[in-house]
């Protein structure tokens, strides 16, 4: 406000020159051109500082009539469009880089999965190798006469798969005479075998572990009490009733012991004011070992019975049935065993025996009788007299819809054909249908599948239907699938990781006409349009009596007629 007009004019000129300088720098002018003006420049251009306008180009584009303001707006729009196009190009480049990174990550994950699967196979082979080495060491120790308990158990369990090897003694008899340290080593060896076998024979090893741990507990109680006789040890109950309890458990089957176990568990859950929990829990612990012994004993008997049955079959000796029919007899009230009655003894080692409590040791054994061959023959005769095994005559309305009815002449003709085949080949094991299917399956590759989706043909009437019974022919069709190397598959797959085979590349129809009336007329095929789907035509086959037409829906693609891979038709 206080400057003079000369100072004001000089300030405005300096501001204008700074603006012009900034504009020139933005246009790319160098330092040597900064001092040029319209009047002072070596080019003789009176409009040097003005914007260059290409008049010829504007005339060619037909926009020479636009003024300077419209041209500037047009140039701004063009620059904005170019900027947006550059942003799109940059965004597409970033997306391509991101897709490439994701594809590389997927390939890396697939490679890791392949390596993990390969490593898993190596690990399984290594475990199998260690298992075979352990079995080999066991065989060597047994052969040298320095066998460990685990060697005998491994030999016993491997003998079950061998028809010639027979182990006569139960596996828990190998524990006789072992010390506590030997049994502890045996428990660790059993755990190693369970890990190496990966779930095979897990029930056997688990039962052996239970029995071994029970024997370890008994031996430790003997060492703690300092008494040498097995009848003197205390197993959580009074010594006066210990023998009665053992007599109840011994000699019973696994099912009977399991019923006792469930009864004791229900008694513990029910509870009561005078119930000795420690006593019943000690009985449960002993009962687990007896149940394990019973399971092993029954398994041992089953294995012996099966091997004896196989030996008798090989030698042609008639034997009793492998699994005889069991005939149950009603058990008398005095033979039933209740866990409360059979095991009701003194409540614990600290209490005195009472007069009103008794320890009954009666077995829970229902009467069982085995039906022998004479009983089975008599039962079959009774069933024959009662029900009459002769088939009942059925009417036409009682037959199912898809029943295959044979005429007597046709059955006789088929029987004669089978007899002729037997005379020629000497082998009646393979029927004509088996020969057809075996021949149809020849050369079937991994990329082929069975194709048996038949299209129903409605409204078909045959002139010979009143003379011959119409029937559908037997068929075995194959569909060949593959893939095409289109742009998508080339982008996402390679030859090491091929795309899924979902493109139908061909069909092979094998249709069986063994009983044609006119064998001189060749069967025909017709390609017809599908009423409900124009994309899939119907291929119908016609042969003549006594066979009905049969049709299949196929893909609508051009047929190939080349000599090597193209269309053949044989009859």
Tab-separated table of C-alpha atoms in Angstrom, residues 32 140 161 176 186 268 348 400-401 410 443 538:
chain	number	residue	atom	x	y	z
A	32	UNK	CA	20.615	-20.993	-22.177
A	140	UNK	CA	18.310	-114.701	14.845
A	161	UNK	CA	-0.683	-115.601	8.818
A	176	UNK	CA	6.065	-117.297	33.176
A	186	UNK	CA	8.789	-106.202	27.370
A	268	UNK	CA	-20.027	-98.425	41.571
A	348	UNK	CA	-12.237	-104.377	52.440
A	400	UNK	CA	-41.501	-108.409	-11.802
A	401	UNK	CA	-41.185	-105.874	-14.592
A	410	UNK	CA	-34.710	-121.522	-25.926
A	443	UNK	CA	-7.196	-102.675	-24.582
A	538	UNK	CA	-29.051	-89.861	-29.965
